[in-house]
Short mmCIF file of C-alpha atoms and ligand atoms in Angstrom, two decimals:
data_model
loop_
_atom_site.label_atom_id
_atom_site.label_comp_id
_atom_site.label_asym_id
_atom_site.label_seq_id
_atom_site.Cartn_x
_atom_site.Cartn_y
_atom_site.Cartn_z
CA MET A 1 0.00 0.00 0.00
CA THR A 2 1.31 3.44 -0.84
CA GLN A 3 1.38 6.37 1.50
CA ASP A 4 -1.37 8.04 -0.57
CA ASP A 5 -3.72 5.07 -0.11
CA SER A 6 -3.08 5.08 3.62
CA GLY A 7 -3.62 8.78 3.93
CA ALA A 8 -6.88 8.56 1.98
CA ARG A 9 -8.18 5.63 4.01
CA LEU A 10 -7.25 7.32 7.26
CA GLN A 11 -9.02 10.47 6.15
CA GLN A 12 -12.11 8.53 5.19
CA VAL A 13 -12.35 6.64 8.49
CA THR A 14 -11.71 9.83 10.44
CA ALA A 15 -14.50 11.56 8.48
CA GLN A 16 -16.88 8.63 9.17
CA ILE A 17 -16.17 8.90 12.89
CA ALA A 18 -16.66 12.68 12.84
CA ALA A 19 -19.96 12.42 10.95
CA ALA A 20 -21.34 9.77 13.31
CA ALA A 21 -20.22 11.77 16.35
CA LYS A 22 -21.91 14.87 14.97
CA THR A 23 -25.16 12.96 14.38
CA ALA A 24 -25.08 11.84 17.99
CA GLY A 25 -24.28 15.32 19.29
CA ARG A 26 -20.79 14.26 20.38
CA GLU A 27 -17.38 15.81 19.91
CA PRO A 28 -15.36 13.91 17.24
CA GLY A 29 -12.36 14.26 19.55
CA SER A 30 -14.13 12.11 22.16
CA VAL A 31 -13.51 9.04 19.94
CA THR A 32 -10.03 7.53 19.64
CA LEU A 33 -9.26 5.57 16.48
CA VAL A 34 -7.22 2.44 17.23
CA ALA A 35 -5.65 1.26 13.96
CA VAL A 36 -5.58 -2.54 14.29
CA SER A 37 -2.31 -3.53 12.62
CA LYS A 38 -2.31 -7.26 13.49
CA THR A 39 -0.70 -9.37 10.74
CA GLN A 40 0.45 -6.19 8.95
CA ALA A 41 4.17 -5.75 8.32
CA ALA A 42 6.07 -2.57 9.07
CA ASP A 43 5.92 -1.45 5.45
CA ALA A 44 2.11 -1.39 5.62
CA ILE A 45 2.11 0.38 8.99
CA GLU A 46 4.69 3.08 8.31
CA PRO A 47 2.57 4.94 5.72
CA LEU A 48 -0.15 5.33 8.35
CA LEU A 49 2.42 6.64 10.83
CA ALA A 50 3.59 9.08 8.18
CA ALA A 51 -0.04 10.16 7.68
CA GLY A 52 -0.26 11.03 11.36
CA GLN A 53 -1.93 7.99 12.99
CA ARG A 54 -0.40 7.26 16.41
CA VAL A 55 -2.67 4.73 18.17
CA PHE A 56 -2.29 1.11 17.03
CA GLY A 57 -3.81 -2.21 18.11
CA GLU A 58 -2.23 -5.66 18.05
CA ASN A 59 -3.76 -8.98 19.06
CA ARG A 60 -0.64 -11.00 19.95
CA VAL A 61 2.05 -10.07 22.45
CA GLN A 62 4.86 -11.83 20.58
CA GLU A 63 3.99 -10.32 17.23
CA ALA A 64 3.90 -6.83 18.77
CA GLN A 65 7.24 -7.42 20.55
CA ALA A 66 8.83 -8.34 17.25
CA LYS A 67 7.30 -5.55 15.19
CA TRP A 68 7.10 -2.40 17.27
CA PRO A 69 10.44 -1.57 18.98
CA ASP A 70 12.01 -0.27 15.75
CA MET A 71 8.98 1.80 14.76
CA ARG A 72 8.60 3.12 18.29
CA ALA A 73 12.20 4.29 18.27
CA ARG A 74 11.34 6.40 15.22
CA TRP A 75 7.85 7.50 16.39
CA PRO A 76 8.20 7.71 20.19
CA ASP A 77 4.67 9.05 20.69
CA VAL A 78 3.05 5.84 19.39
CA GLU A 79 0.46 4.31 21.69
CA LEU A 80 0.06 0.52 21.56
CA HIS A 81 -3.17 -1.27 22.49
CA LEU A 82 -3.62 -5.01 23.00
CA VAL A 83 -6.98 -6.04 21.51
CA GLY A 84 -6.59 -9.84 21.55
CA GLN A 85 -6.89 -12.50 24.20
CA LEU A 86 -4.11 -12.49 26.78
CA GLN A 87 -2.68 -15.51 28.56
CA SER A 88 -1.86 -14.90 32.21
CA ASN A 89 1.75 -16.01 31.69
CA LYS A 90 2.18 -13.13 29.21
CA ALA A 91 0.84 -10.48 31.63
CA THR A 92 4.31 -9.16 32.52
CA ASP A 93 5.27 -8.77 28.86
CA ALA A 94 1.92 -7.15 28.03
CA VAL A 95 2.20 -4.61 30.86
CA ALA A 96 5.75 -3.76 29.75
CA LEU A 97 4.80 -3.23 26.10
CA PHE A 98 1.23 -1.94 25.89
CA ASP A 99 -0.35 1.37 26.88
CA ALA A 100 -3.83 -0.15 26.94
CA ILE A 101 -5.25 -3.68 27.31
CA HIS A 102 -8.77 -4.24 25.93
CA SER A 103 -9.14 -7.93 26.80
CA VAL A 104 -9.24 -8.29 30.60
CA ASP A 105 -11.80 -11.05 31.03
CA ARG A 106 -11.17 -13.33 34.04
CA PRO A 107 -10.00 -13.24 37.66
CA SER A 108 -6.74 -15.15 37.06
CA LEU A 109 -5.70 -12.60 34.43
CA VAL A 110 -6.64 -9.69 36.71
CA THR A 111 -4.42 -11.15 39.43
CA ALA A 112 -1.50 -11.59 37.02
CA LEU A 113 -1.92 -8.05 35.67
CA GLY A 114 -2.09 -6.63 39.20
CA ALA A 115 1.18 -8.32 40.12
CA ALA A 116 2.86 -7.16 36.89
CA MET A 117 1.69 -3.57 37.43
CA ALA A 118 2.83 -3.50 41.05
CA LYS A 119 6.25 -4.78 40.06
CA SER A 120 6.82 -2.52 37.05
CA GLY A 121 4.97 0.60 38.20
CA ARG A 122 3.35 0.75 34.74
CA ARG A 123 -0.44 1.03 34.61
CA PRO A 124 -1.80 0.46 31.09
CA ARG A 125 -5.38 1.62 30.61
CA CYS A 126 -7.52 -1.52 31.03
CA PHE A 127 -10.90 -2.55 29.65
CA VAL A 128 -12.97 -5.52 30.72
CA GLN A 129 -14.01 -7.51 27.65
CA VAL A 130 -17.62 -8.63 27.93
CA ASN A 131 -18.99 -11.63 26.03
CA ILE A 132 -21.93 -9.47 25.03
CA GLY A 133 -23.65 -12.04 22.79
CA ASP A 134 -23.15 -14.88 25.27
CA GLU A 135 -21.26 -16.91 22.64
CA PRO A 136 -19.55 -20.04 24.02
CA GLN A 137 -16.56 -19.86 21.64
CA LYS A 138 -15.77 -16.22 22.35
CA GLY A 139 -13.52 -14.58 24.93
CA GLY A 140 -14.90 -12.14 27.42
CA CYS A 141 -16.49 -12.22 30.82
CA ALA A 142 -20.17 -13.22 31.07
CA VAL A 143 -22.49 -10.28 31.67
CA ALA A 144 -23.56 -11.81 34.99
CA ASP A 145 -19.91 -12.06 36.16
CA LEU A 146 -19.03 -8.43 35.39
CA PRO A 147 -19.66 -6.90 38.86
CA ALA A 148 -17.55 -9.59 40.56
CA LEU A 149 -14.69 -9.18 38.07
CA LEU A 150 -14.69 -5.41 38.57
CA ALA A 151 -14.51 -5.97 42.33
CA THR A 152 -11.57 -8.35 41.85
CA ALA A 153 -9.83 -5.71 39.71
CA ARG A 154 -10.27 -3.06 42.42
CA GLU A 155 -8.80 -5.41 45.02
CA ALA A 156 -5.87 -6.30 42.75
CA GLY A 157 -5.04 -2.65 42.01
CA VAL A 158 -5.92 -2.94 38.32
CA PRO A 159 -7.72 0.26 37.29
CA ILE A 160 -10.54 -0.43 34.82
CA ALA A 161 -11.35 2.47 32.49
CA GLY A 162 -14.23 0.88 30.61
CA LEU A 163 -15.74 -2.06 28.76
CA MET A 164 -14.94 -3.70 25.43
CA ALA A 165 -16.95 -6.12 23.29
CA VAL A 166 -17.07 -7.80 19.90
CA PRO A 167 -20.73 -8.43 19.03
CA PRO A 168 -21.81 -11.65 17.27
CA ALA A 169 -20.98 -11.75 13.55
CA GLY A 170 -23.64 -11.44 10.89
CA VAL A 171 -26.35 -9.75 12.93
CA GLU A 172 -27.20 -6.11 13.64
CA ALA A 173 -24.66 -4.86 16.19
CA ALA A 174 -26.66 -1.93 17.59
CA PRO A 175 -28.51 -3.81 20.37
CA TYR A 176 -25.21 -5.26 21.62
CA PHE A 177 -23.50 -1.86 21.59
CA ALA A 178 -26.47 -0.37 23.45
CA LEU A 179 -26.28 -3.14 26.06
CA LEU A 180 -22.53 -2.62 26.54
CA ALA A 181 -23.12 1.14 26.97
CA LYS A 182 -25.80 0.45 29.60
CA LEU A 183 -23.52 -1.94 31.50
CA ALA A 184 -20.75 0.66 31.53
CA ARG A 185 -23.16 3.36 32.73
CA ASP A 186 -24.49 1.10 35.50
CA GLN A 187 -20.93 0.39 36.65
CA GLY A 188 -19.84 4.04 36.47
CA LEU A 189 -17.26 3.36 33.73
CA ALA A 190 -16.54 6.15 31.22
CA GLU A 191 -14.85 4.34 28.32
CA LEU A 192 -16.39 2.08 25.67
CA SER A 193 -14.21 0.13 23.22
CA MET A 194 -16.62 -1.00 20.51
CA GLY A 195 -16.98 -0.80 16.74
CA MET A 196 -14.80 -2.25 13.97
CA SER A 197 -14.56 -1.56 10.22
CA ASP A 198 -18.13 -2.64 9.39
CA ASP A 199 -19.99 -1.04 12.27
CA LEU A 200 -17.90 1.85 13.54
CA GLU A 201 -20.54 4.50 12.81
CA THR A 202 -23.22 2.63 14.76
CA ALA A 203 -20.77 2.19 17.62
CA VAL A 204 -19.91 5.90 17.70
CA MET A 205 -23.59 6.86 17.66
CA LEU A 206 -24.13 4.56 20.65
CA GLY A 207 -21.26 5.99 22.67
CA ALA A 208 -17.97 4.32 21.63
CA THR A 209 -14.92 6.22 22.91
CA TYR A 210 -12.49 3.81 21.19
CA VAL A 211 -13.13 2.18 17.81
CA ARG A 212 -10.83 -0.66 16.68
CA VAL A 213 -10.40 -0.54 12.91
CA GLY A 214 -8.25 -2.84 10.78
CA THR A 215 -9.63 -3.67 7.33
CA ALA A 216 -10.94 -0.18 6.53
CA LEU A 217 -7.43 1.22 7.06
CA PHE A 218 -5.16 -1.55 5.77
CA GLY A 219 -7.36 -3.44 3.33
CA ALA A 220 -8.21 -7.13 3.78
CA ARG A 221 -5.74 -9.11 5.90
CA GLY A 222 -3.71 -11.67 3.93
C1 LIG B 301 -9.06 -7.71 14.15
C2 LIG B 301 -9.80 -7.00 15.21
C3 LIG B 301 -10.39 -5.75 14.97
C4 LIG B 301 -10.38 -5.07 13.62
O1 LIG B 301 -11.32 -5.68 12.78
P1 LIG B 301 -11.63 -5.11 11.29
O2 LIG B 301 -12.91 -5.77 10.96
O3 LIG B 301 -10.49 -5.53 10.43
O4 LIG B 301 -11.78 -3.63 11.40
C5 LIG B 301 -11.02 -5.14 16.04
N1 LIG B 301 -11.08 -5.70 17.27
C6 LIG B 301 -10.52 -6.90 17.53
C7 LIG B 301 -10.62 -7.47 18.89
C8 LIG B 301 -9.88 -7.59 16.51
O5 LIG B 301 -9.34 -8.80 16.78
#
């Protein structure tokens, strides 16, 4: 992909976010675009960096460890977000590398993250991932278990900024986004990580503060 393509795609996604925010009576600046660069090589990512994008999402700790140190040395203000499932034995590495973790979903992981944060003094912004469609194969904490997991996080010294979800594929996402927004409101949490390439406008209209966008920025993953 050339730098021009990247710049144009970035502009288009940014305009989509701004239009949806305006429709909902929100400030466009209240939505952070996370460019999901999983599986993309540096030469696909660098044009987006050159176009001004600074917040990126990866779904695997090892892939991010291999890919990002060089680019971060050149663009020190990059912010890295983990958007994929995290194994507890990778908690230390994740806390060291990422500025935000969107996939906190079980007590054992909360405990591991709490220990890693206490030891390193780093406190990435954390989101609890909710299995909003109650799908057995999907990561995320069950809706019914959310209050208990938030209590565990408080005890473990893991600050939770908000909630994240990936709604079921192939159905209208709006009811799931609305439910996630209600859960966050009920729990007094300000941030909502929801919306991907196909449904980012709906997500912004329903209150997303972070949208996670891959395909619309990079094209289809190989
Ligand atoms: C891959 C991924 C995205 C980006 O999805 P696109 O449809 O390519 O925009 C967002 N969130 C998570 C958790 C992902 O794994």
